[in-house]
Amino acid sequence: MRKVPILGWIMIASCVITLVLIPSRKELDQTKDELATVKNELKAKQKVVEQNFPLSGDFDLVKAEGDAQKRLTEAFSIVYGGLHSKEDLEKNNNMLQSYLGTDLAKEALLDSYNQDQYFLEKNIQTQFGIKNVTDKHDCEILVVVTYQMKIDGKTYGKAYTLNYDLENQKVLSYKYDSMKVVNTDENK
């Protein structure tokens, strides 16, 4: 007999707890709205990713990478060793602005000359590398240039990491590191 009232109270407590824990209609509607919003945002982002994927549509990834390599190698080779006079600068300035963008061209040209004084003897090498492309409008390209200075004849280098738009052939942003290249022939 004692067990029946305890079981009754447990049953009543269970019912009360169940009723309290059942979410309200308002909460359910709010959660459904939030879920619908997240699904729509996900679809929109997925559509953008599909459009920017380099192997979609009529975009030729191999050609775009080749064009980027040609343009950037030419521009960096000229900036780092191909400018020896005002005429060289005037002849190449529009191309440099077009290929590198105004900010990067201005920054890189600071290494090449100051007024009528040109610092670089020659370009030794310009190397190009591109990371695995997942977005044709923003990929990462590495350009490493080595060059010889007129003043001391030593070899220096710069490594540029570019965020690059392959479809529009445009530098979006850049970072760089300078380095002195150790030549083992000089040290002997």
PDB file of N, CA and C in Angstrom, residues 79-149:
ATOM      1  N   VAL A  79      61.159  45.181 -62.792  1.00  0.00           N
ATOM      2  CA  VAL A  79      61.357  45.993 -61.586  1.00  0.00           C
ATOM      3  C   VAL A  79      62.688  45.661 -60.925  1.00  0.00           C
ATOM      4  N   TYR A  80      63.002  44.369 -60.838  1.00  0.00           N
ATOM      5  CA  TYR A  80      64.213  43.946 -60.136  1.00  0.00           C
ATOM      6  C   TYR A  80      65.322  43.597 -61.122  1.00  0.00           C
ATOM      7  N   GLY A  81      65.786  44.613 -61.839  1.00  0.00           N
ATOM      8  CA  GLY A  81      66.954  44.445 -62.686  1.00  0.00           C
ATOM      9  C   GLY A  81      66.808  44.954 -64.090  1.00  0.00           C
ATOM     10  N   GLY A  82      65.633  45.363 -64.515  1.00  0.00           N
ATOM     11  CA  GLY A  82      65.446  45.818 -65.886  1.00  0.00           C
ATOM     12  C   GLY A  82      65.328  47.324 -66.034  1.00  0.00           C
ATOM     13  N   LEU A  83      65.468  48.047 -64.950  1.00  0.00           N
ATOM     14  CA  LEU A  83      65.366  49.506 -64.999  1.00  0.00           C
ATOM     15  C   LEU A  83      66.742  50.122 -64.720  1.00  0.00           C
ATOM     16  N   HIS A  84      67.275  50.807 -65.739  1.00  0.00           N
ATOM     17  CA  HIS A  84      68.601  51.416 -65.584  1.00  0.00           C
ATOM     18  C   HIS A  84      68.601  52.894 -65.931  1.00  0.00           C
ATOM     19  N   SER A  85      67.458  53.407 -66.390  1.00  0.00           N
ATOM     20  CA  SER A  85      67.377  54.815 -66.759  1.00  0.00           C
ATOM     21  C   SER A  85      65.932  55.291 -66.665  1.00  0.00           C
ATOM     22  N   LYS A  86      65.785  56.603 -66.753  1.00  0.00           N
ATOM     23  CA  LYS A  86      64.454  57.194 -66.744  1.00  0.00           C
ATOM     24  C   LYS A  86      63.632  56.693 -67.933  1.00  0.00           C
ATOM     25  N   GLU A  87      64.294  56.495 -69.061  1.00  0.00           N
ATOM     26  CA  GLU A  87      63.615  56.002 -70.256  1.00  0.00           C
ATOM     27  C   GLU A  87      63.066  54.587 -70.031  1.00  0.00           C
ATOM     28  N   ASP A  88      63.862  53.737 -69.374  1.00  0.00           N
ATOM     29  CA  ASP A  88      63.390  52.382 -69.048  1.00  0.00           C
ATOM     30  C   ASP A  88      62.127  52.457 -68.185  1.00  0.00           C
ATOM     31  N   LEU A  89      62.167  53.334 -67.206  1.00  0.00           N
ATOM     32  CA  LEU A  89      61.031  53.484 -66.298  1.00  0.00           C
ATOM     33  C   LEU A  89      59.800  53.987 -67.048  1.00  0.00           C
ATOM     34  N   GLU A  90      59.962  55.022 -67.852  1.00  0.00           N
ATOM     35  CA  GLU A  90      58.835  55.570 -68.616  1.00  0.00           C
ATOM     36  C   GLU A  90      58.256  54.539 -69.579  1.00  0.00           C
ATOM     37  N   LYS A  91      59.126  53.769 -70.205  1.00  0.00           N
ATOM     38  CA  LYS A  91      58.696  52.760 -71.174  1.00  0.00           C
ATOM     39  C   LYS A  91      57.872  51.652 -70.506  1.00  0.00           C
ATOM     40  N   ASN A  92      58.206  51.310 -69.279  1.00  0.00           N
ATOM     41  CA  ASN A  92      57.582  50.168 -68.602  1.00  0.00           C
ATOM     42  C   ASN A  92      56.572  50.529 -67.512  1.00  0.00           C
ATOM     43  N   ASN A  93      56.460  51.786 -67.170  1.00  0.00           N
ATOM     44  CA  ASN A  93      55.644  52.181 -66.023  1.00  0.00           C
ATOM     45  C   ASN A  93      54.174  51.777 -66.171  1.00  0.00           C
ATOM     46  N   ASN A  94      53.562  52.015 -67.331  1.00  0.00           N
ATOM     47  CA  ASN A  94      52.151  51.654 -67.514  1.00  0.00           C
ATOM     48  C   ASN A  94      51.938  50.149 -67.372  1.00  0.00           C
ATOM     49  N   MET A  95      52.846  49.366 -67.944  1.00  0.00           N
ATOM     50  CA  MET A  95      52.743  47.911 -67.838  1.00  0.00           C
ATOM     51  C   MET A  95      52.871  47.475 -66.384  1.00  0.00           C
ATOM     52  N   LEU A  96      53.811  48.047 -65.658  1.00  0.00           N
ATOM     53  CA  LEU A  96      54.006  47.687 -64.249  1.00  0.00           C
ATOM     54  C   LEU A  96      52.761  48.022 -63.429  1.00  0.00           C
ATOM     55  N   GLN A  97      52.182  49.192 -63.655  1.00  0.00           N
ATOM     56  CA  GLN A  97      50.966  49.595 -62.939  1.00  0.00           C
ATOM     57  C   GLN A  97      49.822  48.633 -63.263  1.00  0.00           C
ATOM     58  N   SER A  98      49.725  48.245 -64.533  1.00  0.00           N
ATOM     59  CA  SER A  98      48.653  47.359 -64.968  1.00  0.00           C
ATOM     60  C   SER A  98      48.818  45.944 -64.402  1.00  0.00           C
ATOM     61  N   TYR A  99      50.021  45.408 -64.464  1.00  0.00           N
ATOM     62  CA  TYR A  99      50.266  44.025 -64.041  1.00  0.00           C
ATOM     63  C   TYR A  99      50.314  43.866 -62.528  1.00  0.00           C
ATOM     64  N   LEU A 100      50.905  44.841 -61.833  1.00  0.00           N
ATOM     65  CA  LEU A 100      51.094  44.713 -60.384  1.00  0.00           C
ATOM     66  C   LEU A 100      50.070  45.498 -59.565  1.00  0.00           C
ATOM     67  N   GLY A 101      49.408  46.437 -60.175  1.00  0.00           N
ATOM     68  CA  GLY A 101      48.527  47.328 -59.426  1.00  0.00           C
ATOM     69  C   GLY A 101      49.334  48.501 -58.899  1.00  0.00           C
ATOM     70  N   THR A 102      48.669  49.580 -58.635  1.00  0.00           N
ATOM     71  CA  THR A 102      49.348  50.819 -58.240  1.00  0.00           C
ATOM     72  C   THR A 102      50.164  50.664 -56.967  1.00  0.00           C
ATOM     73  N   ASP A 103      49.577  50.067 -55.933  1.00  0.00           N
ATOM     74  CA  ASP A 103      50.265  49.975 -54.641  1.00  0.00           C
ATOM     75  C   ASP A 103      51.512  49.089 -54.706  1.00  0.00           C
ATOM     76  N   LEU A 104      51.382  47.907 -55.282  1.00  0.00           N
ATOM     77  CA  LEU A 104      52.523  47.000 -55.358  1.00  0.00           C
ATOM     78  C   LEU A 104      53.603  47.560 -56.274  1.00  0.00           C
ATOM     79  N   ALA A 105      53.223  48.144 -57.402  1.00  0.00           N
ATOM     80  CA  ALA A 105      54.221  48.729 -58.311  1.00  0.00           C
ATOM     81  C   ALA A 105      54.996  49.829 -57.595  1.00  0.00           C
ATOM     82  N   LYS A 106      54.297  50.684 -56.890  1.00  0.00           N
ATOM     83  CA  LYS A 106      54.951  51.776 -56.156  1.00  0.00           C
ATOM     84  C   LYS A 106      55.919  51.225 -55.103  1.00  0.00           C
ATOM     85  N   GLU A 107      55.450  50.234 -54.351  1.00  0.00           N
ATOM     86  CA  GLU A 107      56.283  49.618 -53.304  1.00  0.00           C
ATOM     87  C   GLU A 107      57.523  48.957 -53.898  1.00  0.00           C
ATOM     88  N   ALA A 108      57.352  48.179 -54.958  1.00  0.00           N
ATOM     89  CA  ALA A 108      58.476  47.457 -55.554  1.00  0.00           C
ATOM     90  C   ALA A 108      59.473  48.416 -56.197  1.00  0.00           C
ATOM     91  N   LEU A 109      58.974  49.478 -56.816  1.00  0.00           N
ATOM     92  CA  LEU A 109      59.877  50.430 -57.474  1.00  0.00           C
ATOM     93  C   LEU A 109      60.773  51.173 -56.484  1.00  0.00           C
ATOM     94  N   LEU A 110      60.381  51.219 -55.215  1.00  0.00           N
ATOM     95  CA  LEU A 110      61.246  51.838 -54.198  1.00  0.00           C
ATOM     96  C   LEU A 110      62.573  51.094 -54.080  1.00  0.00           C
ATOM     97  N   ASP A 111      62.578  49.795 -54.403  1.00  0.00           N
ATOM     98  CA  ASP A 111      63.812  49.015 -54.356  1.00  0.00           C
ATOM     99  C   ASP A 111      64.703  49.272 -55.565  1.00  0.00           C
ATOM    100  N   SER A 112      64.141  49.786 -56.652  1.00  0.00           N
ATOM    101  CA  SER A 112      64.861  49.902 -57.917  1.00  0.00           C
ATOM    102  C   SER A 112      65.546  51.235 -58.133  1.00  0.00           C
ATOM    103  N   TYR A 113      64.922  52.299 -57.720  1.00  0.00           N
ATOM    104  CA  TYR A 113      65.507  53.610 -58.020  1.00  0.00           C
ATOM    105  C   TYR A 113      65.041  54.664 -57.029  1.00  0.00           C
ATOM    106  N   ASN A 114      65.789  55.772 -57.006  1.00  0.00           N
ATOM    107  CA  ASN A 114      65.411  56.974 -56.282  1.00  0.00           C
ATOM    108  C   ASN A 114      65.836  58.148 -57.155  1.00  0.00           C
ATOM    109  N   GLN A 115      64.878  58.878 -57.646  1.00  0.00           N
ATOM    110  CA  GLN A 115      65.084  59.981 -58.582  1.00  0.00           C
ATOM    111  C   GLN A 115      65.878  59.481 -59.792  1.00  0.00           C
ATOM    112  N   ASP A 116      67.115  59.938 -59.979  1.00  0.00           N
ATOM    113  CA  ASP A 116      67.897  59.514 -61.149  1.00  0.00           C
ATOM    114  C   ASP A 116      68.901  58.426 -60.818  1.00  0.00           C
ATOM    115  N   GLN A 117      68.845  57.874 -59.634  1.00  0.00           N
ATOM    116  CA  GLN A 117      69.789  56.841 -59.231  1.00  0.00           C
ATOM    117  C   GLN A 117      69.103  55.479 -59.265  1.00  0.00           C
ATOM    118  N   TYR A 118      69.658  54.576 -60.075  1.00  0.00           N
ATOM    119  CA  TYR A 118      69.110  53.221 -60.216  1.00  0.00           C
ATOM    120  C   TYR A 118      70.045  52.264 -59.498  1.00  0.00           C
ATOM    121  N   PHE A 119      69.481  51.454 -58.578  1.00  0.00           N
ATOM    122  CA  PHE A 119      70.263  50.662 -57.646  1.00  0.00           C
ATOM    123  C   PHE A 119      70.606  49.256 -58.120  1.00  0.00           C
ATOM    124  N   LEU A 120      69.850  48.704 -59.030  1.00  0.00           N
ATOM    125  CA  LEU A 120      69.988  47.288 -59.354  1.00  0.00           C
ATOM    126  C   LEU A 120      70.776  47.083 -60.643  1.00  0.00           C
ATOM    127  N   GLU A 121      71.700  46.149 -60.590  1.00  0.00           N
ATOM    128  CA  GLU A 121      72.510  45.820 -61.761  1.00  0.00           C
ATOM    129  C   GLU A 121      71.752  44.903 -62.707  1.00  0.00           C
ATOM    130  N   LYS A 122      71.272  43.780 -62.157  1.00  0.00           N
ATOM    131  CA  LYS A 122      70.570  42.834 -63.034  1.00  0.00           C
ATOM    132  C   LYS A 122      69.667  41.911 -62.225  1.00  0.00           C
ATOM    133  N   ASN A 123      68.706  41.360 -62.945  1.00  0.00           N
ATOM    134  CA  ASN A 123      67.832  40.352 -62.377  1.00  0.00           C
ATOM    135  C   ASN A 123      68.522  39.010 -62.553  1.00  0.00           C
ATOM    136  N   ILE A 124      68.668  38.268 -61.478  1.00  0.00           N
ATOM    137  CA  ILE A 124      69.305  36.956 -61.562  1.00  0.00           C
ATOM    138  C   ILE A 124      68.255  35.895 -61.858  1.00  0.00           C
ATOM    139  N   GLN A 125      67.133  35.970 -61.149  1.00  0.00           N
ATOM    140  CA  GLN A 125      66.106  34.962 -61.366  1.00  0.00           C
ATOM    141  C   GLN A 125      64.778  35.444 -60.791  1.00  0.00           C
ATOM    142  N   THR A 126      63.697  35.109 -61.478  1.00  0.00           N
ATOM    143  CA  THR A 126      62.350  35.355 -60.981  1.00  0.00           C
ATOM    144  C   THR A 126      61.610  34.026 -61.032  1.00  0.00           C
ATOM    145  N   GLN A 127      61.180  33.558 -59.870  1.00  0.00           N
ATOM    146  CA  GLN A 127      60.490  32.275 -59.780  1.00  0.00           C
ATOM    147  C   GLN A 127      59.036  32.505 -59.391  1.00  0.00           C
ATOM    148  N   PHE A 128      58.185  31.637 -59.890  1.00  0.00           N
ATOM    149  CA  PHE A 128      56.744  31.786 -59.736  1.00  0.00           C
ATOM    150  C   PHE A 128      56.159  30.478 -59.231  1.00  0.00           C
ATOM    151  N   GLY A 129      55.260  30.549 -58.275  1.00  0.00           N
ATOM    152  CA  GLY A 129      54.549  29.357 -57.800  1.00  0.00           C
ATOM    153  C   GLY A 129      53.135  29.732 -57.412  1.00  0.00           C
ATOM    154  N   ILE A 130      52.222  28.808 -57.642  1.00  0.00           N
ATOM    155  CA  ILE A 130      50.825  29.072 -57.329  1.00  0.00           C
ATOM    156  C   ILE A 130      50.283  27.928 -56.488  1.00  0.00           C
ATOM    157  N   LYS A 131      49.561  28.283 -55.428  1.00  0.00           N
ATOM    158  CA  LYS A 131      48.956  27.258 -54.576  1.00  0.00           C
ATOM    159  C   LYS A 131      47.789  26.625 -55.291  1.00  0.00           C
ATOM    160  N   ASN A 132      47.328  25.509 -54.777  1.00  0.00           N
ATOM    161  CA  ASN A 132      46.165  24.824 -55.336  1.00  0.00           C
ATOM    162  C   ASN A 132      44.988  25.804 -55.367  1.00  0.00           C
ATOM    163  N   VAL A 133      44.459  26.051 -56.537  1.00  0.00           N
ATOM    164  CA  VAL A 133      43.427  27.069 -56.717  1.00  0.00           C
ATOM    165  C   VAL A 133      42.048  26.490 -56.398  1.00  0.00           C
ATOM    166  N   THR A 134      41.369  27.116 -55.459  1.00  0.00           N
ATOM    167  CA  THR A 134      39.992  26.729 -55.136  1.00  0.00           C
ATOM    168  C   THR A 134      39.017  27.854 -55.435  1.00  0.00           C
ATOM    169  N   ASP A 135      39.529  29.057 -55.650  1.00  0.00           N
ATOM    170  CA  ASP A 135      38.690  30.216 -55.955  1.00  0.00           C
ATOM    171  C   ASP A 135      39.386  31.029 -57.034  1.00  0.00           C
ATOM    172  N   LYS A 136      38.781  31.129 -58.202  1.00  0.00           N
ATOM    173  CA  LYS A 136      39.412  31.833 -59.314  1.00  0.00           C
ATOM    174  C   LYS A 136      39.510  33.335 -59.071  1.00  0.00           C
ATOM    175  N   HIS A 137      38.792  33.843 -58.072  1.00  0.00           N
ATOM    176  CA  HIS A 137      38.836  35.268 -57.760  1.00  0.00           C
ATOM    177  C   HIS A 137      39.764  35.592 -56.591  1.00  0.00           C
ATOM    178  N   ASP A 138      40.357  34.576 -55.985  1.00  0.00           N
ATOM    179  CA  ASP A 138      41.287  34.834 -54.884  1.00  0.00           C
ATOM    180  C   ASP A 138      42.148  33.596 -54.653  1.00  0.00           C
ATOM    181  N   CYS A 139      43.310  33.580 -55.280  1.00  0.00           N
ATOM    182  CA  CYS A 139      44.246  32.478 -55.062  1.00  0.00           C
ATOM    183  C   CYS A 139      45.568  33.060 -54.565  1.00  0.00           C
ATOM    184  N   GLU A 140      46.420  32.205 -54.070  1.00  0.00           N
ATOM    185  CA  GLU A 140      47.698  32.656 -53.524  1.00  0.00           C
ATOM    186  C   GLU A 140      48.825  32.302 -54.474  1.00  0.00           C
ATOM    187  N   ILE A 141      49.636  33.313 -54.797  1.00  0.00           N
ATOM    188  CA  ILE A 141      50.775  33.151 -55.689  1.00  0.00           C
ATOM    189  C   ILE A 141      52.028  33.605 -54.958  1.00  0.00           C
ATOM    190  N   LEU A 142      53.103  32.859 -55.142  1.00  0.00           N
ATOM    191  CA  LEU A 142      54.390  33.209 -54.556  1.00  0.00           C
ATOM    192  C   LEU A 142      55.345  33.579 -55.688  1.00  0.00           C
ATOM    193  N   VAL A 143      55.957  34.746 -55.581  1.00  0.00           N
ATOM    194  CA  VAL A 143      56.958  35.194 -56.554  1.00  0.00           C
ATOM    195  C   VAL A 143      58.229  35.502 -55.775  1.00  0.00           C
ATOM    196  N   VAL A 144      59.330  34.865 -56.181  1.00  0.00           N
ATOM    197  CA  VAL A 144      60.623  35.099 -55.530  1.00  0.00           C
ATOM    198  C   VAL A 144      61.568  35.677 -56.575  1.00  0.00           C
ATOM    199  N   VAL A 145      62.128  36.844 -56.273  1.00  0.00           N
ATOM    200  CA  VAL A 145      63.081  37.474 -57.188  1.00  0.00           C
ATOM    201  C   VAL A 145      64.444  37.560 -56.515  1.00  0.00           C
ATOM    202  N   THR A 146      65.479  37.278 -57.279  1.00  0.00           N
ATOM    203  CA  THR A 146      66.855  37.495 -56.818  1.00  0.00           C
ATOM    204  C   THR A 146      67.495  38.447 -57.810  1.00  0.00           C
ATOM    205  N   TYR A 147      68.273  39.364 -57.268  1.00  0.00           N
ATOM    206  CA  TYR A 147      68.844  40.428 -58.092  1.00  0.00           C
ATOM    207  C   TYR A 147      70.185  40.854 -57.514  1.00  0.00           C
ATOM    208  N   GLN A 148      70.979  41.488 -58.366  1.00  0.00           N
ATOM    209  CA  GLN A 148      72.308  41.945 -57.956  1.00  0.00           C
ATOM    210  C   GLN A 148      72.286  43.463 -57.836  1.00  0.00           C
ATOM    211  N   MET A 149      72.844  43.959 -56.739  1.00  0.00           N
ATOM    212  CA  MET A 149      72.912  45.401 -56.494  1.00  0.00           C
ATOM    213  C   MET A 149      74.133  45.985 -57.195  1.00  0.00           C
TER     214      MET A 149
END
